Amino acid sequence: MKSAKNYIEENKERFLNELIDLLKIPSISADSAYKKDVIATAEAVKTSLEKAGCDVVEICETPGYPIVYGEKIIDKNLPTVLVYGHYDVQPPDPLDLWESPPFEPVIKKTDTHPEGAIYARGSCDDKGQMYMHVKAMEYMTQTNQLPCNVKFMIEGEEEVGSVSLGWFLERNREKLSNDVILISDTGMIAKDVPSITTGLRGLSYVEVEVTGPNRDLHSGLYGGAVANPINVLAKMIASLHDENNHITIPGFYDKVEELTTKEREKMAEAPFSLDAYKKALDINDVYGEKGYTTNERNSIRPTLDVNGIWGGYTGEGAKTVIASKAYAKISMRLVPDQDWKEITDLFKNHFESIAPKAVKVKVTPHHGGTAYVTPIDSLEYRAAEKAYEATFGKTPIPQRSGGSIPIVALFEKELKSKTILMGFGLDSDAIHSPNEHFGIWNYLKGIETIPQFFHYFTEMKK
Amino acid sequence: MKSAKNYIEENKERFLNELIDLLKIPSISADSAYKKDVIATAEAVKTSLEKAGCDVVEICETPGYPIVYGEKIIDKNLPTVLVYGHYDVQPPDPLDLWESPPFEPVIKKTDTHPEGAIYARGSCDDKGQMYMHVKAMEYMTQTNQLPCNVKFMIEGEEEVGSVSLGWFLERNREKLSNDVILISDTGMIAKDVPSITTGLRGLSYVEVEVTGPNRDLHSGLYGGAVANPINVLAKMIASLHDENNHITIPGFYDKVEELTTKEREKMAEAPFSLDAYKKALDINDVYGEKGYTTNERNSIRPTLDVNGIWGGYTGEGAKTVIASKAYAKISMRLVPDQDWKEITDLFKNHFESIAPKAVKVKVTPHHGGTAYVTPIDSLEYRAAEKAYEATFGKTPIPQRSGGSIPIVALFEKELKSKTILMGFGLDSDAIHSPNEHFGIWNYLKGIETIPQFFHYFTEMKK
């Protein structure tokens, strides 16, 4: 029987070209101007699943963007793996920082990726990692090595909070029934340090608007006498952290899970170089909550970041104006056991309460999700461990990621099944940033490792 | 001899249409995209001065936009009035808040302006007020009532800090020699409360840039572990005011002129309704430096306002990103005897000193100017007083404006002459804001009052 290694070697070029074609479609779910492209991407995913050997493939309509569903049921008595991924991507801006256009994929060699990496928005997050599963499926069906049933659920709203997914899950519990959910939408510590993500942060994303005077004013005639909404917004944002960079929203930390010293020690074993980290980002120092390491700050601790701010005159030159309005987009990363809806309310109430009487404040929640932590002694986790051992020759390190896949908690609630996060991206892949890329080595290694999970998971389930 | 009143009545329509034509040219000096229009406006001003009766009119090149010079010398032994104005305008944005396009003037009646007001960018600041002098000149020459020599100096860079004016003054001291400088680029308290501006605030305008990581980052993977330049910028801006809204920059107040109780009492006599003020701006409360009234805050006290701020994702929807850079435009209004260059340095040093090690900060000075206060017992002031008495039947109230015309101090230094600020605009004219307008009544009243100043000033000089 043909090994995955050989099959991949023979089809490498095609695997790359198929992904590149998918990356050319700008499926930006956050911007309604790209609606056509988002839907075209769903169609492309449907076709790819049919070619990969699914017996049934459907484009399922939702109140938002459609979900592509595919399945191959070989034996009702065998376990079922549900693969989740998303075909939408983040907005590419700032465009001027891209070395090549975000939707014209190019392959470039780098120190980290001597075999070359595909540069394009979505190459890693998540088109590339999602497509590894499509190609792994192709390998298993083409070589008659699919050991169990498989279902695919590929959505188009992950980057805007999976707004329609809950709606879809509620209505398709039976159809989506499975024994484990497999997702590749996270990263690994390094190419030679395989890791499995065992924790994800939750998210609460809000937009705030501060209104001062009912019109823009001359800063000479009114300066100093009326509240300047930009100055006020800056003051309000600044007050959300204290001098130790703790978040000051009352009740914010009440439900935060505190790790034991032992757990923190285990975390600290993961290879990490602060100097390399600072060098890679060209910063003189890191910055964060007092009493926690960099790896703790971006994984086991909640955060509050302004993702965007705007107001007043931002054009060329000078304009002496006091703006009528100032805006900010603010997101909070949450950890177990914070409830994102509760945190969103706490933020809203606090932010409105600290506004001076001289301004009006509006807080609009965008979306959110709950944090998730998975045990490392489960059958699913051990099957994944064996898969990595088979292809990397190393036991993967369990790691908690700072990112959020809100739907993982949703899956557990709606589908009652565990999720395994087998990520093959690297932190240096610049997801959500200009020049996002995905190593060809990582892409192919993923295609090679996924069938191993199917194999061991089915074995251990028997 | 024909009175100004009659002459204006007969030519009213033409006076309006000529101004409207001038307002149609978008002479935005802050935006290089409008360079052609700025220069076209200079040409139009030149033509209008020729028609108004100047014997010599020139477009004088400078390192920046040209200065239009015109003169009519009737007798070397008579005094000379130098009229200053500017033909450039503020950028019109935010465009969506304009009820009619900023460069398509329309006349609308309002409660304040039952005779109608011209809505257009520059209608009041300063094309409209500058053009009053051109038409007053026409009246005096057409009716042989020009009592003295007159010179015009109309520049095109006032809204960007009059960068080339100093250069021009140094090189043309002889040509510009005069006995008094007359400017209409300020306001009056109300249509029935004529006032003469006796004080102007200085200005220091800077742009700041805060750089965190060398690229935009995923706020999940990096959030909480690296300095977010927007959060840091907000903290730095917030720290520039203390809980009493005093500015915290060390040395900022060292040279601030403190008014006597008597002076402040006299100021307080000017008619002012805080309720009407709040109602007009639709604010629940005013906001400013503790221990000072609204009228003091915007005239005799220095201020610090953010005029614009931007960074990160500002588009539709949500993007979970930590921006690499955040920016702000910040201006400080200054009072006697603050030196704007010194204040700019104090700001720069302070702002750089408060930046955390985790970010890089760049402060770029835009432009500035020194505050100015004029005595109310001078011959020039008394001549202006009489002019208002003649046309309003009331003695004008001396008032200190919060605005800045940096060049007034420059004139005193370079040309050794006093400036009289006869403003006919109203605070409600929305200069620098959307829907800027200028009352037709104010426009014509200015044309009527200016010749009276020429008359009394010449009389009193004899």
Short mmCIF file of C-alpha atoms in Angstrom, two decimals, chain B:
data_model
loop_
_atom_site.label_atom_id
_atom_site.label_comp_id
_atom_site.label_asym_id
_atom_site.label_seq_id
_atom_site.Cartn_x
_atom_site.Cartn_y
_atom_site.Cartn_z
CA MET B 1 -21.07 112.29 -1.68
CA LYS B 2 -22.46 108.80 -1.79
CA SER B 3 -22.67 107.05 1.59
CA ALA B 4 -21.32 103.48 1.97
CA LYS B 5 -24.83 102.35 2.90
CA ASN B 6 -26.25 103.46 -0.44
CA TYR B 7 -23.32 102.22 -2.48
CA ILE B 8 -23.58 98.79 -0.84
CA GLU B 9 -27.35 98.68 -1.38
CA GLU B 10 -26.87 99.40 -5.09
CA ASN B 11 -24.11 96.79 -5.54
CA LYS B 12 -25.24 94.19 -3.02
CA GLU B 13 -25.99 91.44 -5.59
CA ARG B 14 -22.65 91.85 -7.32
CA PHE B 15 -20.77 91.90 -4.00
CA LEU B 16 -22.39 88.56 -3.13
CA ASN B 17 -21.83 86.95 -6.52
CA GLU B 18 -18.17 87.97 -6.65
CA LEU B 19 -17.58 86.38 -3.23
CA ILE B 20 -19.49 83.24 -4.27
CA ASP B 21 -17.24 82.86 -7.33
CA LEU B 22 -14.17 83.11 -5.10
CA LEU B 23 -15.60 80.49 -2.71
CA LYS B 24 -16.04 77.99 -5.54
CA ILE B 25 -12.27 77.47 -5.80
CA PRO B 26 -11.10 74.81 -3.27
CA SER B 27 -7.94 76.56 -2.06
CA ILE B 28 -6.99 73.94 0.56
CA SER B 29 -3.39 74.75 1.47
CA ALA B 30 -3.00 71.70 3.76
CA ASP B 31 -3.51 69.24 0.90
CA SER B 32 -1.04 69.36 -1.98
CA ALA B 33 -3.68 67.80 -4.24
CA TYR B 34 -5.27 71.27 -4.43
CA LYS B 35 -2.13 73.16 -5.40
CA LYS B 36 -3.62 74.31 -8.75
CA ASP B 37 -6.71 75.65 -7.02
CA VAL B 38 -4.75 77.53 -4.39
CA ILE B 39 -2.78 79.28 -7.12
CA ALA B 40 -5.93 79.94 -9.16
CA THR B 41 -7.36 81.67 -6.07
CA ALA B 42 -4.32 83.93 -5.82
CA GLU B 43 -4.93 84.95 -9.46
CA ALA B 44 -8.58 85.69 -8.71
CA VAL B 45 -7.62 87.86 -5.72
CA LYS B 46 -5.12 89.75 -7.89
CA THR B 47 -7.81 90.55 -10.45
CA SER B 48 -10.24 91.67 -7.74
CA LEU B 49 -7.66 94.09 -6.28
CA GLU B 50 -7.01 95.59 -9.71
CA LYS B 51 -10.74 96.11 -10.23
CA ALA B 52 -11.05 97.60 -6.73
CA GLY B 53 -8.65 100.39 -7.71
CA CYS B 54 -5.16 99.33 -6.67
CA ASP B 55 -2.50 100.95 -8.86
CA VAL B 56 0.01 98.17 -8.39
CA VAL B 57 -0.92 94.50 -7.93
CA GLU B 58 1.59 91.66 -7.93
CA ILE B 59 1.64 87.94 -7.28
CA CYS B 60 4.78 87.57 -5.19
CA GLU B 61 6.41 84.16 -5.29
CA THR B 62 7.60 82.62 -2.01
CA PRO B 63 9.12 79.24 -1.09
CA GLY B 64 5.48 78.14 -0.64
CA TYR B 65 2.24 79.60 -1.97
CA PRO B 66 2.36 83.12 -3.45
CA ILE B 67 1.38 86.28 -1.59
CA VAL B 68 -0.86 88.73 -3.44
CA TYR B 69 0.32 92.32 -2.94
CA GLY B 70 -1.61 95.41 -3.97
CA GLU B 71 -1.30 99.12 -3.22
CA LYS B 72 -2.69 102.57 -3.91
CA ILE B 73 -0.47 105.38 -2.76
CA ILE B 74 -2.31 108.70 -2.97
CA ASP B 75 0.11 110.84 -0.94
CA LYS B 76 3.42 109.87 0.65
CA ASN B 77 2.63 112.25 3.52
CA LEU B 78 -0.61 110.53 4.44
CA PRO B 79 -0.72 107.49 6.70
CA THR B 80 -0.76 103.99 5.23
CA VAL B 81 -3.08 101.16 6.21
CA LEU B 82 -1.84 97.63 5.43
CA VAL B 83 -4.67 95.16 5.03
CA TYR B 84 -3.81 91.52 5.69
CA GLY B 85 -5.96 88.51 4.86
CA HIS B 86 -5.64 84.99 3.53
CA TYR B 87 -7.13 83.26 0.50
CA ASP B 88 -6.45 79.66 1.57
CA VAL B 89 -9.00 77.60 3.51
CA GLN B 90 -9.18 74.66 5.93
CA PRO B 91 -9.75 71.13 4.62
CA PRO B 92 -13.53 70.55 4.46
CA ASP B 93 -13.73 67.04 5.90
CA PRO B 94 -15.71 65.35 7.35
CA LEU B 95 -17.52 65.83 4.03
CA ASP B 96 -20.52 63.72 5.00
CA LEU B 97 -21.51 66.27 7.65
CA TRP B 98 -21.93 69.09 5.11
CA GLU B 99 -25.54 69.82 4.22
CA SER B 100 -24.36 71.25 0.88
CA PRO B 101 -21.00 70.69 -0.87
CA PRO B 102 -18.29 72.89 0.72
CA PHE B 103 -17.25 74.43 -2.58
CA GLU B 104 -20.70 74.94 -4.06
CA PRO B 105 -21.85 78.02 -2.10
CA VAL B 106 -25.54 78.31 -1.26
CA ILE B 107 -27.45 81.05 0.59
CA LYS B 108 -29.68 79.88 3.44
CA LYS B 109 -31.70 81.80 6.03
CA THR B 110 -31.17 80.89 9.70
CA ASP B 111 -32.47 82.22 13.03
CA THR B 112 -29.19 84.05 13.52
CA HIS B 113 -29.08 85.17 9.89
CA PRO B 114 -32.65 85.99 8.75
CA GLU B 115 -31.12 87.99 5.89
CA GLY B 116 -29.40 84.79 4.75
CA ALA B 117 -25.88 83.38 5.11
CA ILE B 118 -23.45 82.06 2.50
CA TYR B 119 -22.61 78.40 3.19
CA ALA B 120 -19.17 77.36 1.91
CA ARG B 121 -15.72 76.52 3.22
CA GLY B 122 -13.89 79.84 3.62
CA SER B 123 -17.06 81.95 3.52
CA CYS B 124 -16.10 83.47 6.86
CA ASP B 125 -12.50 82.22 7.35
CA ASP B 126 -11.17 84.12 5.56
CA LYS B 127 -12.28 84.69 1.98
CA GLY B 128 -15.47 86.45 3.05
CA GLN B 129 -13.86 88.71 5.64
CA MET B 130 -10.86 89.37 3.38
CA TYR B 131 -13.16 90.30 0.50
CA MET B 132 -14.97 92.89 2.67
CA HIS B 133 -11.75 94.92 2.47
CA VAL B 134 -11.57 94.56 -1.30
CA LYS B 135 -15.14 95.87 -1.64
CA ALA B 136 -14.56 98.62 0.94
CA MET B 137 -11.56 99.63 -1.16
CA GLU B 138 -13.75 99.67 -4.28
CA TYR B 139 -16.28 101.94 -2.52
CA MET B 140 -13.60 104.39 -1.37
CA THR B 141 -11.91 104.61 -4.78
CA GLN B 142 -15.12 104.70 -6.83
CA THR B 143 -16.50 107.53 -4.68
CA ASN B 144 -13.16 109.33 -4.26
CA GLN B 145 -13.21 108.90 -0.50
CA LEU B 146 -9.98 106.98 0.03
CA PRO B 147 -8.47 109.19 2.80
CA CYS B 148 -5.01 107.62 2.95
CA ASN B 149 -2.64 105.16 1.34
CA VAL B 150 -3.55 101.48 1.36
CA LYS B 151 -1.61 98.28 0.89
CA PHE B 152 -2.94 94.73 0.64
CA MET B 153 -1.06 91.58 1.58
CA ILE B 154 -3.19 88.46 1.02
CA GLU B 155 -1.43 85.15 1.71
CA GLY B 156 -2.21 81.52 0.92
CA GLU B 157 -0.67 79.61 3.81
CA GLU B 158 -2.45 80.90 6.90
CA GLU B 159 -4.20 77.59 7.56
CA VAL B 160 -0.88 75.75 7.52
CA GLY B 161 1.03 78.17 9.71
CA SER B 162 2.00 81.00 7.33
CA VAL B 163 5.27 79.20 6.68
CA SER B 164 6.50 81.57 3.98
CA LEU B 165 5.24 84.85 5.43
CA GLY B 166 8.25 85.49 7.68
CA TRP B 167 10.48 84.92 4.68
CA PHE B 168 8.44 87.46 2.69
CA LEU B 169 8.34 90.10 5.44
CA GLU B 170 12.10 90.02 5.96
CA ARG B 171 12.63 90.69 2.26
CA ASN B 172 9.97 93.39 1.83
CA ARG B 173 10.12 95.59 4.93
CA GLU B 174 10.28 98.78 2.84
CA LYS B 175 7.50 97.79 0.48
CA LEU B 176 5.24 96.79 3.36
CA SER B 177 5.98 99.85 5.56
CA ASN B 178 2.74 101.09 7.13
CA ASP B 179 1.18 102.92 10.08
CA VAL B 180 -1.27 100.23 11.05
CA ILE B 181 -2.18 96.69 10.01
CA LEU B 182 -5.88 95.93 9.63
CA ILE B 183 -7.14 92.34 9.71
CA SER B 184 -10.61 90.80 9.60
CA ASP B 185 -10.04 87.17 10.51
CA THR B 186 -11.74 87.02 13.92
CA GLY B 187 -15.28 87.22 15.27
CA MET B 188 -17.60 89.54 17.15
CA ILE B 189 -19.60 88.62 20.25
CA ALA B 190 -22.99 88.97 18.53
CA LYS B 191 -24.62 90.87 15.69
CA ASP B 192 -25.78 93.51 18.14
CA VAL B 193 -22.63 93.34 20.26
CA PRO B 194 -19.71 94.63 18.19
CA SER B 195 -16.31 93.72 19.58
CA ILE B 196 -12.65 94.18 18.78
CA THR B 197 -10.28 91.30 19.38
CA THR B 198 -7.45 92.50 21.60
CA GLY B 199 -5.82 89.17 22.26
CA LEU B 200 -5.03 86.01 20.33
CA ARG B 201 -3.66 82.71 21.52
CA GLY B 202 -0.44 81.31 20.19
CA LEU B 203 -0.11 77.80 18.79
CA SER B 204 2.20 74.80 18.78
CA TYR B 205 1.09 71.99 16.45
CA VAL B 206 2.86 68.64 16.48
CA GLU B 207 2.36 65.15 15.12
CA VAL B 208 3.33 62.08 17.14
CA GLU B 209 4.01 58.53 16.02
CA VAL B 210 4.23 55.55 18.38
CA THR B 211 5.79 52.35 17.02
CA GLY B 212 5.45 49.01 18.77
CA PRO B 213 6.22 45.74 16.96
CA ASN B 214 7.69 45.97 13.46
CA ARG B 215 4.48 44.61 11.91
CA ASP B 216 0.79 44.28 12.69
CA LEU B 217 0.28 41.28 14.96
CA HIS B 218 -2.51 38.81 15.73
CA SER B 219 -4.04 40.15 18.95
CA GLY B 220 -4.69 36.62 20.17
CA LEU B 221 -1.19 35.26 19.75
CA TYR B 222 0.54 38.44 20.98
CA GLY B 223 -2.15 40.26 22.97
CA GLY B 224 -1.01 41.00 26.50
CA ALA B 225 2.63 40.21 25.78
CA VAL B 226 3.74 43.16 23.63
CA ALA B 227 3.09 46.89 23.94
CA ASN B 228 0.06 47.86 21.86
CA PRO B 229 1.01 51.25 20.35
CA ILE B 230 -2.62 52.43 20.45
CA ASN B 231 -3.05 51.61 24.13
CA VAL B 232 0.32 53.21 24.85
CA LEU B 233 -0.53 56.34 22.85
CA ALA B 234 -3.84 56.63 24.72
CA LYS B 235 -2.01 56.34 28.05
CA MET B 236 0.55 58.95 27.02
CA ILE B 237 -2.12 61.38 25.79
CA ALA B 238 -4.21 60.85 28.92
CA SER B 239 -1.21 61.63 31.11
CA LEU B 240 -0.86 65.09 29.53
CA HIS B 241 -3.71 66.39 31.72
CA ASP B 242 -4.11 65.89 35.48
CA GLU B 243 -7.40 65.41 37.36
CA ASN B 244 -7.99 69.18 37.33
CA ASN B 245 -7.31 69.34 33.59
CA HIS B 246 -4.05 71.15 34.13
CA ILE B 247 -1.45 70.29 31.50
CA THR B 248 1.29 68.16 33.05
CA ILE B 249 4.19 69.05 30.76
CA PRO B 250 6.95 70.34 33.10
CA GLY B 251 7.49 74.09 32.63
CA PHE B 252 4.39 74.49 30.44
CA TYR B 253 2.85 77.21 32.65
CA ASP B 254 6.08 78.93 33.69
CA LYS B 255 5.60 81.97 31.46
CA VAL B 256 1.80 82.07 31.37
CA GLU B 257 0.50 85.60 31.99
CA GLU B 258 -1.86 85.62 34.98
CA LEU B 259 -4.65 88.18 34.69
CA THR B 260 -5.59 90.39 37.64
CA THR B 261 -8.94 89.90 39.34
CA LYS B 262 -9.93 93.27 37.88
CA GLU B 263 -9.11 92.14 34.35
CA ARG B 264 -11.03 88.90 34.86
CA GLU B 265 -14.00 90.83 36.24
CA LYS B 266 -13.98 93.07 33.18
CA MET B 267 -13.90 89.99 30.93
CA ALA B 268 -16.86 88.52 32.78
CA GLU B 269 -18.94 91.55 31.80
CA ALA B 270 -19.19 90.33 28.20
CA PRO B 271 -22.68 88.87 27.64
CA PHE B 272 -22.54 85.05 27.84
CA SER B 273 -25.12 82.36 28.52
CA LEU B 274 -23.69 78.99 29.56
CA ASP B 275 -27.05 77.35 28.89
CA ALA B 276 -27.23 78.73 25.37
CA TYR B 277 -23.60 77.67 24.85
CA LYS B 278 -24.32 74.09 25.96
CA LYS B 279 -27.55 73.99 23.98
CA ALA B 280 -25.84 75.18 20.79
CA LEU B 281 -23.27 72.37 21.08
CA ASP B 282 -25.78 69.81 22.42
CA ILE B 283 -23.56 68.97 25.41
CA ASN B 284 -24.68 68.19 28.95
CA ASP B 285 -21.72 69.94 30.48
CA VAL B 286 -18.64 71.97 29.67
CA TYR B 287 -15.22 70.56 30.46
CA GLY B 288 -11.95 72.27 31.18
CA GLU B 289 -9.31 73.57 33.54
CA LYS B 290 -10.43 73.79 37.14
CA GLY B 291 -10.74 77.31 38.54
CA TYR B 292 -11.58 79.11 35.28
CA THR B 293 -14.79 80.04 33.50
CA THR B 294 -15.64 78.88 29.99
CA ASN B 295 -14.71 82.25 28.51
CA GLU B 296 -11.41 82.23 30.39
CA ARG B 297 -10.65 78.64 29.41
CA ASN B 298 -10.91 79.46 25.71
CA SER B 299 -9.10 82.78 25.73
CA ILE B 300 -6.65 83.54 28.55
CA ARG B 301 -5.62 79.93 29.35
CA PRO B 302 -3.37 77.62 27.32
CA THR B 303 -4.79 74.29 26.16
CA LEU B 304 -3.76 70.94 24.70
CA ASP B 305 -6.08 69.19 22.26
CA VAL B 306 -5.76 66.11 20.09
CA ASN B 307 -6.93 67.21 16.64
CA GLY B 308 -6.71 63.76 15.09
CA ILE B 309 -5.85 60.20 16.03
CA TRP B 310 -5.54 56.99 14.01
CA GLY B 311 -4.12 53.50 14.10
CA GLY B 312 -5.01 49.83 13.57
CA TYR B 313 -8.13 48.58 11.84
CA THR B 314 -10.76 51.26 11.23
CA GLY B 315 -12.82 49.57 8.54
CA GLU B 316 -16.12 47.76 8.68
CA GLY B 317 -16.51 44.88 11.11
CA ALA B 318 -13.82 43.45 13.34
CA LYS B 319 -10.12 42.71 12.91
CA THR B 320 -8.22 41.23 15.84
CA VAL B 321 -4.95 42.98 15.24
CA ILE B 322 -2.30 44.78 17.24
CA ALA B 323 -1.15 47.63 15.03
CA SER B 324 2.51 48.32 14.50
CA LYS B 325 1.97 52.09 14.67
CA ALA B 326 -0.42 54.66 16.12
CA TYR B 327 -0.52 58.38 15.32
CA ALA B 328 -1.96 61.62 16.67
CA LYS B 329 -2.01 65.28 15.70
CA ILE B 330 -1.81 67.43 18.82
CA SER B 331 -2.05 71.22 19.12
CA MET B 332 -1.49 73.50 22.06
CA ARG B 333 -3.04 76.97 22.23
CA LEU B 334 -0.68 79.36 23.96
CA VAL B 335 -1.11 82.64 25.83
CA PRO B 336 1.22 85.53 26.62
CA ASP B 337 4.10 85.12 27.34
CA GLN B 338 4.62 81.51 26.23
CA ASP B 339 7.18 81.05 23.46
CA TRP B 340 5.82 78.54 20.93
CA LYS B 341 9.24 77.16 19.98
CA GLU B 342 10.09 76.67 23.65
CA ILE B 343 6.70 74.97 24.29
CA THR B 344 7.21 72.71 21.27
CA ASP B 345 10.55 71.61 22.72
CA LEU B 346 9.02 71.09 26.17
CA PHE B 347 6.32 68.90 24.61
CA LYS B 348 8.77 66.91 22.52
CA ASN B 349 11.12 66.23 25.43
CA HIS B 350 8.29 65.36 27.80
CA PHE B 351 6.44 63.12 25.35
CA GLU B 352 9.60 61.22 24.50
CA SER B 353 10.47 60.90 28.19
CA ILE B 354 7.15 59.29 29.16
CA ALA B 355 7.26 56.63 26.42
CA PRO B 356 7.69 53.11 27.82
CA LYS B 357 10.82 51.26 26.72
CA ALA B 358 8.64 48.84 24.76
CA VAL B 359 7.79 51.43 22.06
CA LYS B 360 9.58 53.99 19.91
CA VAL B 361 8.20 57.54 19.75
CA LYS B 362 8.65 60.21 17.09
CA VAL B 363 7.48 63.82 17.58
CA THR B 364 7.33 66.03 14.47
CA PRO B 365 6.59 69.76 14.95
CA HIS B 366 4.18 71.09 12.30
CA HIS B 367 4.07 74.83 12.93
CA GLY B 368 3.32 77.40 15.60
CA GLY B 369 2.99 81.04 16.57
CA THR B 370 3.18 83.37 19.51
CA ALA B 371 0.21 84.83 21.38
CA TYR B 372 -0.58 88.52 21.09
CA VAL B 373 -2.32 91.16 23.19
CA THR B 374 -2.94 94.73 22.09
CA PRO B 375 -3.57 97.80 24.32
CA ILE B 376 -7.06 99.36 24.18
CA ASP B 377 -5.90 102.94 24.64
CA SER B 378 -3.87 103.21 21.44
CA LEU B 379 -4.78 105.60 18.62
CA GLU B 380 -5.43 102.63 16.34
CA TYR B 381 -7.81 101.04 18.79
CA ARG B 382 -9.70 104.29 19.35
CA ALA B 383 -10.08 104.80 15.61
CA ALA B 384 -11.58 101.33 15.32
CA GLU B 385 -13.86 102.07 18.26
CA LYS B 386 -15.20 105.16 16.49
CA ALA B 387 -15.73 103.23 13.27
CA TYR B 388 -17.98 100.73 15.05
CA GLU B 389 -19.81 103.52 16.90
CA ALA B 390 -20.54 105.13 13.53
CA THR B 391 -22.07 102.02 11.96
CA PHE B 392 -23.42 100.06 14.96
CA GLY B 393 -24.26 103.01 17.21
CA LYS B 394 -22.50 101.15 20.01
CA THR B 395 -19.05 101.09 21.56
CA PRO B 396 -17.37 97.75 20.73
CA ILE B 397 -16.30 95.45 23.57
CA PRO B 398 -12.61 94.49 23.67
CA GLN B 399 -12.32 90.69 23.75
CA ARG B 400 -9.58 88.11 23.82
CA SER B 401 -10.05 85.32 21.31
CA GLY B 402 -9.04 81.72 21.75
CA GLY B 403 -7.96 81.53 18.15
CA SER B 404 -4.52 82.13 16.76
CA ILE B 405 -3.23 84.42 14.05
CA PRO B 406 0.46 83.78 14.72
CA ILE B 407 1.48 86.36 12.18
CA VAL B 408 0.18 89.27 14.30
CA ALA B 409 3.16 88.90 16.63
CA LEU B 410 5.36 88.43 13.58
CA PHE B 411 4.10 91.72 12.10
CA GLU B 412 4.96 93.64 15.24
CA LYS B 413 8.44 92.13 15.20
CA GLU B 414 9.20 92.56 11.49
CA LEU B 415 7.18 95.65 10.53
CA LYS B 416 7.11 97.41 13.91
CA SER B 417 3.45 98.27 13.61
CA LYS B 418 0.29 97.57 15.60
CA THR B 419 -2.48 95.35 14.32
CA ILE B 420 -6.20 96.03 14.65
CA LEU B 421 -8.46 92.98 14.49
CA MET B 422 -11.89 94.01 13.23
CA GLY B 423 -13.76 90.73 13.04
CA PHE B 424 -17.31 90.43 11.71
CA GLY B 425 -17.82 86.67 11.98
CA LEU B 426 -19.79 84.88 14.72
CA ASP B 427 -18.76 81.84 16.81
CA SER B 428 -21.79 80.09 15.33
CA ASP B 429 -20.42 80.49 11.80
CA ALA B 430 -18.77 77.07 12.15
CA ILE B 431 -15.37 78.03 10.78
CA HIS B 432 -13.07 74.97 10.47
CA SER B 433 -16.26 72.86 10.73
CA PRO B 434 -18.75 71.41 8.29
CA ASN B 435 -21.35 73.94 7.09
CA GLU B 436 -19.14 76.99 7.61
CA HIS B 437 -21.14 80.09 6.74
CA PHE B 438 -20.98 83.89 6.86
CA GLY B 439 -24.00 86.13 7.37
CA ILE B 440 -24.81 88.46 4.49
CA TRP B 441 -25.64 91.13 7.06
CA ASN B 442 -22.19 90.66 8.64
CA TYR B 443 -20.49 90.75 5.25
CA LEU B 444 -22.15 94.01 4.23
CA LYS B 445 -21.77 95.54 7.72
CA GLY B 446 -18.05 94.90 7.44
CA ILE B 447 -17.87 96.63 4.07
CA GLU B 448 -19.70 99.57 5.64
CA THR B 449 -17.54 99.79 8.77
CA ILE B 450 -14.06 99.43 7.25
CA PRO B 451 -14.09 102.83 5.43
CA GLN B 452 -15.02 104.46 8.73
CA PHE B 453 -11.81 103.09 10.22
CA PHE B 454 -9.80 104.53 7.32
CA HIS B 455 -11.52 107.86 7.90
CA TYR B 456 -11.01 108.12 11.68
CA PHE B 457 -7.53 106.68 11.62
CA THR B 458 -6.42 109.26 9.05
CA GLU B 459 -8.16 112.06 10.98
CA MET B 460 -6.56 111.16 14.28
CA LYS B 461 -3.11 110.75 12.72
CA LYS B 462 -3.15 114.30 11.39
#
